[in-house]
Amino acid sequence: MKKIKQDGSKRILVAFYSRDGHTKRAAEMIADALNADVDKIEDKKPRGGIIGFLISGYDATLEKITDIDFSKNPADYDVVILGGPVWNGRVSPAVRTYLLKNRDSIKKAAFFATYAGRKGKCLSQMREIYNGEVVAEEIILRNRIEKEIKQFIEKLESII
Ligand SMILES: Cc1cc2nc3c(=O)[nH]c(=O)nc-3n(C[C@H](O)[C@H](O)[C@H](O)COP(=O)(O)O)c2cc1C
């Protein structure tokens, strides 16, 4: 992927939650292209297997928060690019919790989500929870990540 001429004057963080690896792949591609730091958000609630899948959808629908771990301080960055999966057409509890914890220290945000075919209202929920300046957003089909990430990176490139 083409590298942009990010001269390091802007500090950029790509923070992501990923249960099954799609959002992780997208996040790493964005971070690589923009020369950004990456932070993995961990959800401490077990979400594996079919039971985990069902509980996860239920938790997203009920707009639950969860116990999360992450290591980078978003306040140290000029822009935070935050991504996660679409769950039952909604934002995942881990991304919801991350936004609620950090919304006051995120200066500028960009949002992305990966999905399988039904977009729902994940991105608008993220915007609503954050309630600050969102410079770009993209919803990315999980089996077209390579193709669809390009337009998001180009958008970010023109802004950051
Ligand atoms: C609990 C759960 C609910 C999901 N609900 C939706 C949905 O409503 N719409 C959709 O398009 N994909 C849905 N998916 C699929 C994920 O959004 C998609 O696989 C996404 O890329 C997963 O990201 P990840 O691999 O980073 O976890 C759901 C997946 C899970 C685990």
Coordinates of N, CA and C and ligand atoms in Angstrom, one line a residue:
M1 N 0.8 -1.2 0.0 CA 0.0 0.0 0.0 C 0.9 1.3 0.0
K2 N 0.4 2.3 -0.7 CA 1.1 3.5 -0.8 C 1.3 4.2 0.6
K3 N 2.5 4.6 0.9 CA 2.8 5.3 2.1 C 2.5 6.8 1.9
I4 N 1.8 7.4 2.9 CA 1.6 8.9 2.8 C 2.8 9.6 3.4
K5 N 2.9 10.9 3.0 CA 4.0 11.6 3.6 C 3.7 12.2 4.9
Q6 N 3.4 11.4 5.9 CA 3.2 11.8 7.2 C 4.5 12.0 7.9
D7 N 4.8 13.3 8.2 CA 6.2 13.6 8.6 C 6.4 13.4 10.1
G8 N 5.4 12.9 10.8 CA 5.6 12.6 12.2 C 5.2 13.8 13.0
S9 N 4.8 14.9 12.4 CA 4.4 16.1 13.2 C 3.1 15.9 13.9
K10 N 2.2 15.0 13.3 CA 0.9 14.7 13.9 C 1.0 13.3 14.5
R11 N 0.6 13.2 15.7 CA 0.6 11.9 16.4 C -0.8 11.3 16.1
I12 N -0.7 10.1 15.6 CA -2.0 9.4 15.2 C -2.0 8.0 15.9
L13 N -3.2 7.7 16.5 CA -3.4 6.4 17.1 C -4.5 5.7 16.4
V14 N -4.2 4.4 16.1 CA -5.3 3.5 15.6 C -5.6 2.6 16.7
A15 N -6.8 2.7 17.3 CA -7.3 1.8 18.4 C -8.4 1.0 17.8
F16 N -8.3 -0.3 18.2 CA -9.3 -1.2 17.6 C -9.7 -2.3 18.6
Y17 N -11.0 -2.8 18.4 CA -11.4 -4.0 19.1 C -11.8 -5.0 18.0
S18 N -11.3 -6.2 18.1 CA -11.6 -7.2 17.1 C -11.8 -8.6 17.7
R19 N -13.0 -9.2 17.5 CA -13.2 -10.6 18.0 C -12.6 -11.6 17.1
D20 N -12.8 -11.4 15.8 CA -12.4 -12.4 14.8 C -11.3 -12.1 13.9
G21 N -10.7 -10.9 14.0 CA -9.5 -10.6 13.3 C -9.7 -9.7 12.1
H22 N -10.9 -9.4 11.6 CA -11.1 -8.6 10.4 C -10.8 -7.1 10.7
T23 N -11.3 -6.6 11.8 CA -11.0 -5.2 12.2 C -9.5 -5.1 12.5
K24 N -8.9 -6.1 13.1 CA -7.5 -6.0 13.4 C -6.7 -5.8 12.1
R25 N -7.1 -6.6 11.1 CA -6.3 -6.5 9.8 C -6.5 -5.1 9.2
A26 N -7.7 -4.6 9.2 CA -8.0 -3.3 8.7 C -7.2 -2.2 9.5
A27 N -7.2 -2.4 10.8 CA -6.5 -1.4 11.7 C -5.0 -1.4 11.4
E28 N -4.4 -2.6 11.2 CA -3.0 -2.6 10.9 C -2.6 -2.0 9.6
M29 N -3.5 -2.2 8.6 CA -3.3 -1.6 7.3 C -3.4 -0.1 7.4
I30 N -4.3 0.4 8.1 CA -4.4 1.9 8.3 C -3.2 2.4 9.0
A31 N -2.8 1.8 10.1 CA -1.7 2.2 10.9 C -0.4 2.2 10.0
D32 N -0.2 1.2 9.3 CA 0.9 1.1 8.4 C 1.0 2.2 7.4
A33 N -0.1 2.5 6.8 CA -0.2 3.5 5.7 C 0.0 4.9 6.3
L34 N -0.5 5.1 7.5 CA -0.4 6.5 8.1 C 0.7 6.6 9.1
N35 N 1.5 5.6 9.2 CA 2.7 5.7 10.2 C 2.2 6.0 11.6
A36 N 1.1 5.3 12.0 CA 0.5 5.5 13.3 C 0.8 4.5 14.3
D37 N 0.6 4.8 15.6 CA 0.7 3.8 16.6 C -0.6 3.0 16.6
V38 N -0.5 1.8 17.2 CA -1.7 0.9 17.2 C -2.0 0.5 18.7
D39 N -3.2 0.5 19.0 CA -3.6 0.0 20.4 C -4.8 -1.0 20.2
K40 N -4.5 -2.2 20.8 CA -5.6 -3.2 20.7 C -6.4 -3.1 22.0
I41 N -7.7 -3.0 21.8 CA -8.6 -3.0 22.9 C -9.1 -4.4 23.2
E42 N -8.9 -4.8 24.5 CA -9.3 -6.2 24.9 C -10.5 -6.2 25.7
D43 N -11.5 -7.0 25.3 CA -12.7 -7.2 26.1 C -12.5 -8.4 27.0
K44 N -12.6 -8.1 28.3 CA -12.3 -9.2 29.3 C -13.4 -10.2 29.4
K45 N -14.6 -9.9 28.9 CA -15.7 -10.9 28.9 C -15.4 -11.9 27.8
P46 N -15.6 -13.2 28.2 CA -15.4 -14.3 27.2 C -16.4 -14.2 26.1
R47 N -15.9 -14.2 24.8 CA -16.9 -14.0 23.7 C -16.7 -15.0 22.6
G48 N -16.0 -16.1 23.0 CA -15.7 -17.2 22.0 C -16.9 -18.1 21.8
G49 N -16.9 -18.9 20.7 CA -17.9 -19.9 20.5 C -19.3 -19.4 20.3
I50 N -20.2 -20.3 20.2 CA -21.6 -19.9 19.8 C -22.3 -19.2 21.0
I51 N -22.0 -19.6 22.2 CA -22.5 -18.9 23.4 C -22.0 -17.5 23.4
G52 N -20.7 -17.3 23.2 CA -20.1 -16.0 23.2 C -20.7 -15.1 22.1
F53 N -20.9 -15.7 21.0 CA -21.5 -15.0 19.8 C -22.9 -14.5 20.2
L54 N -23.7 -15.4 20.8 CA -25.1 -15.0 21.2 C -25.1 -13.9 22.2
I55 N -24.2 -14.1 23.2 CA -24.2 -13.1 24.3 C -23.7 -11.8 23.8
S56 N -22.8 -11.8 22.8 CA -22.2 -10.6 22.3 C -23.3 -9.8 21.5
G57 N -24.1 -10.5 20.7 CA -25.1 -9.8 20.0 C -26.1 -9.2 21.0
Y58 N -26.5 -9.9 22.0 CA -27.4 -9.5 23.0 C -26.8 -8.2 23.7
D59 N -25.6 -8.3 24.1 CA -24.9 -7.2 24.8 C -24.9 -5.9 24.0
A60 N -24.7 -6.1 22.7 CA -24.6 -4.9 21.8 C -26.0 -4.3 21.6
T61 N -27.0 -5.2 21.5 CA -28.4 -4.7 21.4 C -28.8 -3.9 22.6
L62 N -28.4 -4.5 23.8 CA -28.8 -3.8 25.0 C -27.9 -2.6 25.4
E63 N -27.0 -2.3 24.5 CA -26.0 -1.2 24.7 C -25.2 -1.3 26.0
K64 N -24.8 -2.5 26.2 CA -24.0 -2.8 27.4 C -22.6 -2.3 27.3
I65 N -22.0 -2.0 28.5 CA -20.6 -1.7 28.5 C -19.9 -3.0 29.0
T66 N -18.6 -3.0 29.0 CA -17.9 -4.2 29.4 C -16.6 -3.8 30.0
D67 N -15.9 -4.8 30.5 CA -14.6 -4.6 31.2 C -13.5 -4.6 30.1
I68 N -12.8 -3.5 29.9 CA -11.8 -3.5 28.8 C -10.4 -3.2 29.3
D69 N -9.4 -3.6 28.5 CA -8.0 -3.2 28.7 C -7.5 -2.6 27.4
F70 N -6.7 -1.5 27.6 CA -5.9 -1.0 26.4 C -4.7 -0.3 27.0
S71 N -3.7 0.0 26.2 CA -2.5 0.5 26.8 C -2.1 1.9 26.5
K72 N -2.6 2.4 25.4 CA -2.1 3.8 25.0 C -3.1 4.8 25.4
N73 N -2.6 6.0 25.8 CA -3.4 7.1 26.2 C -3.9 8.0 25.0
P74 N -5.1 8.0 24.7 CA -5.6 8.7 23.5 C -5.3 10.2 23.6
A75 N -5.1 10.7 24.9 CA -4.8 12.2 25.1 C -3.5 12.5 24.5
D76 N -2.6 11.6 24.3 CA -1.3 11.8 23.7 C -1.3 12.0 22.2
Y77 N -2.4 11.9 21.6 CA -2.5 11.9 20.1 C -3.4 13.0 19.6
D78 N -3.0 13.5 18.4 CA -3.8 14.5 17.7 C -5.0 14.0 17.1
V79 N -4.9 12.8 16.6 CA -6.1 12.1 16.0 C -6.2 10.6 16.5
V80 N -7.4 10.2 16.9 CA -7.6 8.8 17.2 C -8.5 8.2 16.2
I81 N -8.0 7.2 15.5 CA -8.8 6.4 14.5 C -9.3 5.1 15.2
L82 N -10.6 5.0 15.4 CA -11.1 3.9 16.3 C -12.0 3.0 15.4
G83 N -11.7 1.7 15.6 CA -12.5 0.8 14.8 C -13.0 -0.4 15.6
G84 N -14.0 -1.1 15.1 CA -14.6 -2.3 15.7 C -15.6 -3.0 14.7
P85 N -16.1 -4.1 15.2 CA -17.0 -4.8 14.3 C -18.5 -4.3 14.5
V86 N -19.3 -4.5 13.5 CA -20.8 -4.3 13.7 C -21.4 -5.5 14.3
W87 N -22.0 -5.3 15.4 CA -22.7 -6.4 16.1 C -24.2 -6.1 16.2
N88 N -25.0 -7.0 15.6 CA -26.5 -6.8 15.6 C -26.8 -5.4 15.1
G89 N -26.1 -4.9 14.1 CA -26.3 -3.6 13.6 C -25.8 -2.5 14.5
R90 N -25.1 -2.8 15.5 CA -24.7 -1.8 16.5 C -23.2 -1.8 16.8
V91 N -22.8 -0.9 17.7 CA -21.4 -0.8 18.1 C -21.2 -1.9 19.2
S92 N -20.0 -2.5 19.2 CA -19.7 -3.5 20.2 C -19.5 -2.9 21.6
P93 N -19.8 -3.7 22.6 CA -19.6 -3.1 24.0 C -18.2 -2.6 24.2
A94 N -17.2 -3.3 23.7 CA -15.8 -2.8 23.9 C -15.5 -1.5 23.3
V95 N -16.0 -1.2 22.1 CA -15.8 0.1 21.5 C -16.7 1.2 22.2
R96 N -17.9 0.8 22.6 CA -18.8 1.7 23.3 C -18.0 2.1 24.6
T97 N -17.5 1.1 25.3 CA -16.8 1.4 26.6 C -15.6 2.3 26.4
Y98 N -14.8 2.0 25.4 CA -13.6 2.8 25.1 C -14.0 4.2 24.8
L99 N -15.0 4.4 24.1 CA -15.5 5.8 23.8 C -15.9 6.5 25.0
L100 N -16.7 5.8 25.8 CA -17.2 6.4 27.1 C -16.1 6.8 28.0
K101 N -15.1 6.0 28.1 CA -13.9 6.2 29.0 C -13.1 7.4 28.4
N102 N -13.0 7.5 27.1 CA -11.9 8.4 26.5 C -12.5 9.6 25.8
R103 N -13.8 9.7 25.7 CA -14.3 10.7 24.8 C -13.8 12.1 25.1
D104 N -13.6 12.4 26.4 CA -13.1 13.7 26.8 C -11.7 14.0 26.5
S105 N -10.9 12.9 26.2 CA -9.5 13.1 25.9 C -9.1 12.9 24.5
I106 N -10.1 12.5 23.7 CA -9.8 12.4 22.2 C -10.1 13.7 21.6
K107 N -9.0 14.3 21.0 CA -9.1 15.6 20.4 C -9.9 15.6 19.1
K108 N -9.5 14.7 18.2 CA -10.2 14.5 16.9 C -10.3 13.0 16.7
A109 N -11.5 12.6 16.1 CA -11.7 11.2 15.9 C -12.0 10.9 14.5
A110 N -11.6 9.6 14.1 CA -12.1 9.0 12.8 C -12.6 7.7 13.2
F111 N -13.7 7.2 12.6 CA -14.3 5.9 13.0 C -14.3 5.0 11.8
F112 N -14.1 3.7 12.0 CA -14.4 2.7 11.0 C -15.0 1.5 11.7
A113 N -15.7 0.7 10.9 CA -16.3 -0.5 11.4 C -16.2 -1.6 10.3
T114 N -16.0 -2.8 10.6 CA -16.1 -3.9 9.6 C -17.4 -4.6 9.8
Y115 N -18.0 -5.2 8.7 CA -19.3 -5.8 8.8 C -19.4 -6.9 7.8
A116 N -20.4 -7.7 7.9 CA -20.6 -8.9 7.0 C -21.6 -8.7 5.9
G117 N -22.5 -7.7 6.0 CA -23.5 -7.5 5.0 C -24.7 -6.6 5.5
R118 N -24.8 -6.4 6.8 CA -25.9 -5.5 7.3 C -25.2 -4.4 8.1
K119 N -25.2 -3.2 7.6 CA -24.4 -2.1 8.2 C -25.0 -1.7 9.5
G120 N -26.3 -1.5 9.6 CA -27.0 -1.1 10.8 C -26.5 0.3 11.2
K121 N -26.5 0.6 12.5 CA -26.3 2.0 12.9 C -25.0 2.1 13.8
C122 N -24.1 1.2 13.5 CA -22.8 1.2 14.3 C -22.1 2.6 14.3
L123 N -21.9 3.1 13.1 CA -21.1 4.3 13.0 C -21.9 5.5 13.6
S124 N -23.2 5.6 13.4 CA -23.9 6.7 14.0 C -23.9 6.6 15.5
Q125 N -24.0 5.4 16.0 CA -23.9 5.2 17.5 C -22.5 5.7 18.0
M126 N -21.4 5.4 17.3 CA -20.1 5.8 17.7 C -20.0 7.4 17.7
R127 N -20.6 8.0 16.7 CA -20.6 9.4 16.6 C -21.4 10.0 17.8
E128 N -22.5 9.4 18.1 CA -23.4 9.9 19.2 C -22.7 9.8 20.5
I129 N -22.1 8.7 20.8 CA -21.4 8.5 22.1 C -20.2 9.5 22.2
Y130 N -19.5 9.6 21.1 CA -18.3 10.5 21.2 C -18.7 12.0 21.3
N131 N -19.6 12.4 20.5 CA -20.1 13.8 20.6 C -19.0 14.8 20.4
G132 N -18.0 14.5 19.5 CA -17.0 15.5 19.3 C -16.7 15.6 17.8
E133 N -15.6 16.1 17.4 CA -15.2 16.3 16.0 C -14.8 15.0 15.3
V134 N -15.6 14.5 14.3 CA -15.3 13.3 13.6 C -14.8 13.7 12.2
V135 N -13.5 13.4 11.9 CA -12.9 14.0 10.6 C -13.2 13.0 9.5
A136 N -13.4 11.7 9.7 CA -13.7 10.8 8.7 C -14.3 9.5 9.2
E137 N -15.1 8.8 8.4 CA -15.6 7.5 8.9 C -15.9 6.6 7.7
E138 N -15.8 5.3 7.9 CA -16.0 4.4 6.8 C -16.5 3.0 7.4
I139 N -17.4 2.5 6.7 CA -17.9 1.1 7.0 C -17.3 0.2 5.9
I140 N -16.7 -0.9 6.4 CA -15.9 -1.7 5.5 C -16.4 -3.1 5.5
L141 N -16.7 -3.6 4.3 CA -17.2 -5.0 4.2 C -16.0 -5.9 4.4
R142 N -16.3 -6.9 5.3 CA -15.1 -7.7 5.8 C -14.4 -8.5 4.7
N143 N -15.1 -8.9 3.6 CA -14.4 -9.6 2.6 C -13.9 -8.7 1.5
R144 N -13.9 -7.4 1.7 CA -13.4 -6.5 0.7 C -12.5 -5.5 1.4
I145 N -11.9 -5.9 2.5 CA -11.1 -4.9 3.3 C -10.0 -4.2 2.4
E146 N -9.2 -5.0 1.7 CA -8.1 -4.4 0.9 C -8.6 -3.3 0.0
K147 N -9.8 -3.6 -0.6 CA -10.3 -2.6 -1.6 C -10.9 -1.4 -0.9
E148 N -11.7 -1.7 0.1 CA -12.5 -0.6 0.7 C -11.7 0.3 1.7
I149 N -10.6 -0.3 2.2 CA -9.7 0.5 3.1 C -9.0 1.6 2.4
K150 N -8.8 1.4 1.1 CA -8.1 2.4 0.3 C -8.7 3.8 0.3
Q151 N -10.1 3.8 0.1 CA -10.7 5.1 0.1 C -10.7 5.8 1.4
F152 N -10.8 4.9 2.5 CA -10.7 5.5 3.8 C -9.3 6.1 4.1
I153 N -8.3 5.4 3.7 CA -6.9 5.9 3.9 C -6.7 7.2 3.1
E154 N -7.3 7.2 1.8 CA -7.1 8.4 1.0 C -7.8 9.6 1.7
K155 N -9.0 9.3 2.2 CA -9.7 10.4 2.9 C -8.9 10.9 4.1
L156 N -8.4 10.0 4.9 CA -7.6 10.4 6.0 C -6.3 11.1 5.6
E157 N -5.7 10.7 4.5 CA -4.5 11.3 4.0 C -4.8 12.8 3.6
S158 N -6.0 13.1 3.1 CA -6.3 14.5 2.7 C -6.6 15.3 3.9
I159 N -6.9 14.7 5.0 CA -7.3 15.5 6.2 C -6.2 15.7 7.2
I160 N -5.5 14.5 7.5 CA -4.5 14.5 8.6 C -3.2 15.2 8.1
Ligands
LIG1 C1 -22.2 -11.0 17.8 C2 -22.0 -10.7 16.4 C3 -23.0 -9.9 15.7 C4 -22.8 -9.6 14.4 N1 -23.8 -8.8 13.8 C5 -23.6 -8.3 12.5 C6 -24.6 -7.5 11.9 O1 -25.6 -7.1 12.5 N2 -24.3 -7.1 10.6 C7 -23.2 -7.5 9.9 O2 -23.1 -7.1 8.8 N3 -22.3 -8.3 10.5 C8 -22.5 -8.7 11.8 N4 -21.5 -9.5 12.4 C9 -20.3 -9.9 11.6 C10 -19.2 -8.9 11.9 O3 -19.6 -7.6 11.9 C11 -18.0 -9.0 10.9 O4 -17.7 -10.4 10.8 C12 -16.9 -8.2 11.4 O5 -16.0 -8.0 10.3 C13 -16.2 -8.8 12.6 O6 -15.1 -8.1 13.0 P1 -13.9 -8.8 13.8 O7 -13.4 -9.9 12.9 O8 -12.9 -7.7 13.9 O9 -14.4 -9.3 15.1 C14 -21.7 -9.9 13.7 C15 -20.7 -10.7 14.3 C16 -20.8 -11.0 15.7 C17 -19.8 -11.8 16.4

